[in-house]
C-alpha atoms as a printed R data frame, in Angstrom:
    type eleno elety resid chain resno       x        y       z
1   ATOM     1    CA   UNK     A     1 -51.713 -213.254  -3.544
2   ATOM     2    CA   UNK     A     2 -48.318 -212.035  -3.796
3   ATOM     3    CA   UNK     A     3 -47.203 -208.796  -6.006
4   ATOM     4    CA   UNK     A     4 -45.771 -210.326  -8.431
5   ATOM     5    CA   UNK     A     5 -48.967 -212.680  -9.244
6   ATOM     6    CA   UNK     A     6 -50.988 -209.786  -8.918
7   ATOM     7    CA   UNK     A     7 -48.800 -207.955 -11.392
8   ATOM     8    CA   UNK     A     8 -49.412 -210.682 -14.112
9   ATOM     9    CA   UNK     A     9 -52.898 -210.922 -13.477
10  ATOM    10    CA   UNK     A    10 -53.114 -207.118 -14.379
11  ATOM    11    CA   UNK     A    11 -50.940 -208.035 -17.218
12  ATOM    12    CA   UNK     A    12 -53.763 -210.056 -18.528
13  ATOM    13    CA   UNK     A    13 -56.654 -208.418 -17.650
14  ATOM    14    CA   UNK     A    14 -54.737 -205.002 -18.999
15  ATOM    15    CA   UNK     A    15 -53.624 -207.224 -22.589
16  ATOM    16    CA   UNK     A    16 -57.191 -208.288 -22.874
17  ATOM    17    CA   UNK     A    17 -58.736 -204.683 -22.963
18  ATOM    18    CA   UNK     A    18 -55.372 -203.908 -25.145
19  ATOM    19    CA   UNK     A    19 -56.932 -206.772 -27.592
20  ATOM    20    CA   UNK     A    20 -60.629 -206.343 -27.680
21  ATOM    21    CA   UNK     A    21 -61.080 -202.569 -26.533
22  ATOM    22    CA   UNK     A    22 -63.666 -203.233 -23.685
23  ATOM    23    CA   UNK     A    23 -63.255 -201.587 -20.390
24  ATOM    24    CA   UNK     A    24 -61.057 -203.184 -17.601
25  ATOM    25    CA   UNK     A    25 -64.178 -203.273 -15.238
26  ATOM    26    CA   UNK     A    26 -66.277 -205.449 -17.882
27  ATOM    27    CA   UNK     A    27 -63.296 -207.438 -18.305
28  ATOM    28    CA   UNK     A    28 -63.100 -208.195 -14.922
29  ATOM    29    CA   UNK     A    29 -66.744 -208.890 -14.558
30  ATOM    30    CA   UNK     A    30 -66.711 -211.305 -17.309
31  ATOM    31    CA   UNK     A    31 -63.489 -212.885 -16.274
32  ATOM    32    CA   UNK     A    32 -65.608 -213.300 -12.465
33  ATOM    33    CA   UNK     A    33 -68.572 -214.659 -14.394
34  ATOM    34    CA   UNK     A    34 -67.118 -217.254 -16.812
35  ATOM    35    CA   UNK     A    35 -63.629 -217.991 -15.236
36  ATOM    36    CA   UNK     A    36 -64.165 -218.002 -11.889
37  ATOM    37    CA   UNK     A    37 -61.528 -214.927 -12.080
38  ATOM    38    CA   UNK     A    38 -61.370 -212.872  -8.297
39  ATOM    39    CA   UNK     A    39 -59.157 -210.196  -9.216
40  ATOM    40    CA   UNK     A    40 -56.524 -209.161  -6.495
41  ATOM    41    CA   UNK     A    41 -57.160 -205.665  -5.264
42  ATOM    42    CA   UNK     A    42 -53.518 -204.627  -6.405
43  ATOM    43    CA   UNK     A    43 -54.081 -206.294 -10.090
44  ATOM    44    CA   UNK     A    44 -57.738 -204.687  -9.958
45  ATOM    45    CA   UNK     A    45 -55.910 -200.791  -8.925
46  ATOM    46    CA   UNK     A    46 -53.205 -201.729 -11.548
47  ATOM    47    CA   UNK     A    47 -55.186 -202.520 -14.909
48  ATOM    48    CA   UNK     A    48 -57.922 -199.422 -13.936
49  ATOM    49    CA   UNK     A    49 -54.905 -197.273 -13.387
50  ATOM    50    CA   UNK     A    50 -53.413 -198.296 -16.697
51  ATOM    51    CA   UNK     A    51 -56.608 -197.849 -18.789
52  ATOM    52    CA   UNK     A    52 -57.289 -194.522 -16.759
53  ATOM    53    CA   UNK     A    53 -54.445 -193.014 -17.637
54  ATOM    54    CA   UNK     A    54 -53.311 -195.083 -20.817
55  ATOM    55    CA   UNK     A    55 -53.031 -191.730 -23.201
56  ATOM    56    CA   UNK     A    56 -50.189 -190.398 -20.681
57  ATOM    57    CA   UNK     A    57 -48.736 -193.829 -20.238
58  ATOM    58    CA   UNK     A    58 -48.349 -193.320 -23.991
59  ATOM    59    CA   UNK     A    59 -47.284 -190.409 -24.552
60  ATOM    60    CA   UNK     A    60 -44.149 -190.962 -22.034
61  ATOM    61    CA   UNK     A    61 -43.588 -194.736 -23.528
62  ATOM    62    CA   UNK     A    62 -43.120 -192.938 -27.452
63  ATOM    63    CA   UNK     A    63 -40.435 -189.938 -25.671
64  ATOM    64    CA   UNK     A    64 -38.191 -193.256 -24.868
65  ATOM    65    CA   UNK     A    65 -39.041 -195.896 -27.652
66  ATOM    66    CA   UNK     A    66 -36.149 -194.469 -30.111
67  ATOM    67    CA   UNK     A    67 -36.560 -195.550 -33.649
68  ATOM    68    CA   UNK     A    68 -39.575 -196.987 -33.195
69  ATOM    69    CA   UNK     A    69 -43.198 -196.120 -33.348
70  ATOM    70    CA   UNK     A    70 -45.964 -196.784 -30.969
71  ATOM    71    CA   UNK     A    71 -48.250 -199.010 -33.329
72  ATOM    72    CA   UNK     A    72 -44.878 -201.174 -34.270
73  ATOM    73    CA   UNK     A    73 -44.712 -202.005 -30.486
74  ATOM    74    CA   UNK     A    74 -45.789 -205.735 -29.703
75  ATOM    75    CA   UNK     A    75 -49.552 -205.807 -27.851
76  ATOM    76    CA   UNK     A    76 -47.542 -207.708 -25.239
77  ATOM    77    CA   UNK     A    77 -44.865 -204.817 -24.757
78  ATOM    78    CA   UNK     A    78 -46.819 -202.027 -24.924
79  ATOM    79    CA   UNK     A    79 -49.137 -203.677 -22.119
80  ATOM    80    CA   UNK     A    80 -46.250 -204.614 -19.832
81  ATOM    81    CA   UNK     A    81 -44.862 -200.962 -20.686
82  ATOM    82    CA   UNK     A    82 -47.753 -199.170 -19.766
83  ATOM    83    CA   UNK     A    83 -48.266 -200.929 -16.392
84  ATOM    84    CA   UNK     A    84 -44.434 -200.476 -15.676
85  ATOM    85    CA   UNK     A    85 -45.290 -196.780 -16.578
86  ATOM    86    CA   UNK     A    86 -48.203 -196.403 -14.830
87  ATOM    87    CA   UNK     A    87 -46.712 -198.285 -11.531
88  ATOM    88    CA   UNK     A    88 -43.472 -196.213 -11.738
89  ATOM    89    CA   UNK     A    89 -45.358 -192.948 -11.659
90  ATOM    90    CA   UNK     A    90 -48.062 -193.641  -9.498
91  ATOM    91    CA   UNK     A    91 -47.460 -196.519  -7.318
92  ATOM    92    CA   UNK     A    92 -44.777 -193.839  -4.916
93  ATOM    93    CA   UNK     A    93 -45.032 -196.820  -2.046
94  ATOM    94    CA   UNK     A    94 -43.382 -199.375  -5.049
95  ATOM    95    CA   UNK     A    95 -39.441 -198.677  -5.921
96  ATOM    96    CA   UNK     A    96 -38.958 -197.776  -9.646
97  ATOM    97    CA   UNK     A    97 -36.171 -200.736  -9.957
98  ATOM    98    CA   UNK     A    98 -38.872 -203.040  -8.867
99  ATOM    99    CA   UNK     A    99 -41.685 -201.757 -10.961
100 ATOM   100    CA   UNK     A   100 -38.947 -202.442 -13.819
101 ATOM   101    CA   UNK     A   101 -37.289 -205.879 -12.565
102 ATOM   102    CA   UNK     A   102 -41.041 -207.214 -12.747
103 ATOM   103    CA   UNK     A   103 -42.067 -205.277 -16.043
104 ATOM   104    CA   UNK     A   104 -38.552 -207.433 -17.635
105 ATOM   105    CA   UNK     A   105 -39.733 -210.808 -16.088
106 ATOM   106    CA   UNK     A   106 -43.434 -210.475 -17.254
107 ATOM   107    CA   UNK     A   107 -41.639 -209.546 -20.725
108 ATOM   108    CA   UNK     A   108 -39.336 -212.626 -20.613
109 ATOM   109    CA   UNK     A   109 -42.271 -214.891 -19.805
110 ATOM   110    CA   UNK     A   110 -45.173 -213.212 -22.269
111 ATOM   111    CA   UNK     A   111 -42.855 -211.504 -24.662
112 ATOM   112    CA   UNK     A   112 -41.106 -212.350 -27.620
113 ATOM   113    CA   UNK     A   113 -37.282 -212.975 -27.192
114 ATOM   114    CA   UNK     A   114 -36.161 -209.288 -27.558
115 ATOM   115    CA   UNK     A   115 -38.864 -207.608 -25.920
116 ATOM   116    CA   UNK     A   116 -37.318 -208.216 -22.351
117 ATOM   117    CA   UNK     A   117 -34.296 -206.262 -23.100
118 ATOM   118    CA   UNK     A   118 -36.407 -203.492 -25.247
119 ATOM   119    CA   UNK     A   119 -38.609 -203.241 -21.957
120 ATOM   120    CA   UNK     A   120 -35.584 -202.775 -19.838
121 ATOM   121    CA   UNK     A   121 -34.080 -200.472 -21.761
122 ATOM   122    CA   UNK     A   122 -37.283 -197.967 -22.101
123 ATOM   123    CA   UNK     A   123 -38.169 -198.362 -18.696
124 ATOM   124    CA   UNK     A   124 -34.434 -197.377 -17.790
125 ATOM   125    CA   UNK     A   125 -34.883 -193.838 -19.644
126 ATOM   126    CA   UNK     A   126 -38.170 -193.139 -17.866
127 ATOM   127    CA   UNK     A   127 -36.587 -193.999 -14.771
128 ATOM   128    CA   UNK     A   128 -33.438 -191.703 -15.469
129 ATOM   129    CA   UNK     A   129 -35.620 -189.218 -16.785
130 ATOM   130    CA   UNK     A   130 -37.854 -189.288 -13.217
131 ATOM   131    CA   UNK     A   131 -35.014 -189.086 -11.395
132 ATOM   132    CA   UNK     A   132 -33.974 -186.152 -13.121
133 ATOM   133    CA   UNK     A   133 -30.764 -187.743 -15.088
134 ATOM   134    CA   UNK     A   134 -32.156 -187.438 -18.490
135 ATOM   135    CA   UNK     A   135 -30.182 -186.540 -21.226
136 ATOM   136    CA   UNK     A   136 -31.065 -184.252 -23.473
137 ATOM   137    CA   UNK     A   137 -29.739 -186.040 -26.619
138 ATOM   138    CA   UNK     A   138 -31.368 -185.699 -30.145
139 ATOM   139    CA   UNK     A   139 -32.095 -189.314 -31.321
């Protein structure tokens, strides 16, 4: 499976346990049992890592979401944005850009119409802000 289809089967798997609250490993199990579902090893790493670390995931998504608030977010945003997050931070073997470029096509494909630019935009700032070019404006 390539990356990319490994990165929207996390997608899923990560916007199902964003939906129904259940952990990503009886998601998974389920999925196995009544869909047939083999999770890729990357998608697997990527939806644990999100749910592992989803209160730091948030936490950095609300510093960059300006003028909004977290529980105005779409389900389908906040998922791709904490698994853009989550890659971006963790996933050191992954360019940033990439993480991104994917986060904006799962957005353009799952997403409503403005929530691949709003993805692109956020994910920008964290990226500026890793890289140490962070502005210290006052929104």
């Amino acid at each position: 499976m390539k990356r990319r289809e490994a990165r929207e089967q996390a997608f899923i798997l990560a916007f199902e346990q964003t939906m129904n609250q259940e952990s990503i490993r009886h998601i998974i199990d389920a999925a196995g049992m009544s869909r047939d579902l083999i999770a890729d090893e990357f998608a697997e790493k990527l939806a644990e890592g999100v749910e592992q670390h989803q209160e730091e995931m948030d936490e950095i998504i609300s510093r960059y979401i300006r003028g909004w608030k977290m529980n105005r977010l779409s389900k389908t945003a906040l998922t791709i944005l904490r698994m853009a997050v989550y890659e971006i931070r963790y996933e050191k073997e992954i360019p940033a850009q990439v993480s991104a470029n994917e986060a904006v096509e799962l957005a353009k494909k799952y997403g409503a119409a403005e929530d691949a630019s709003f993805v692109n935009g956020v994910l920008a700032s964290v990226i500026r802000a890793q890289n140490g070019e962070e502005t210290h404006e006052q929104p």
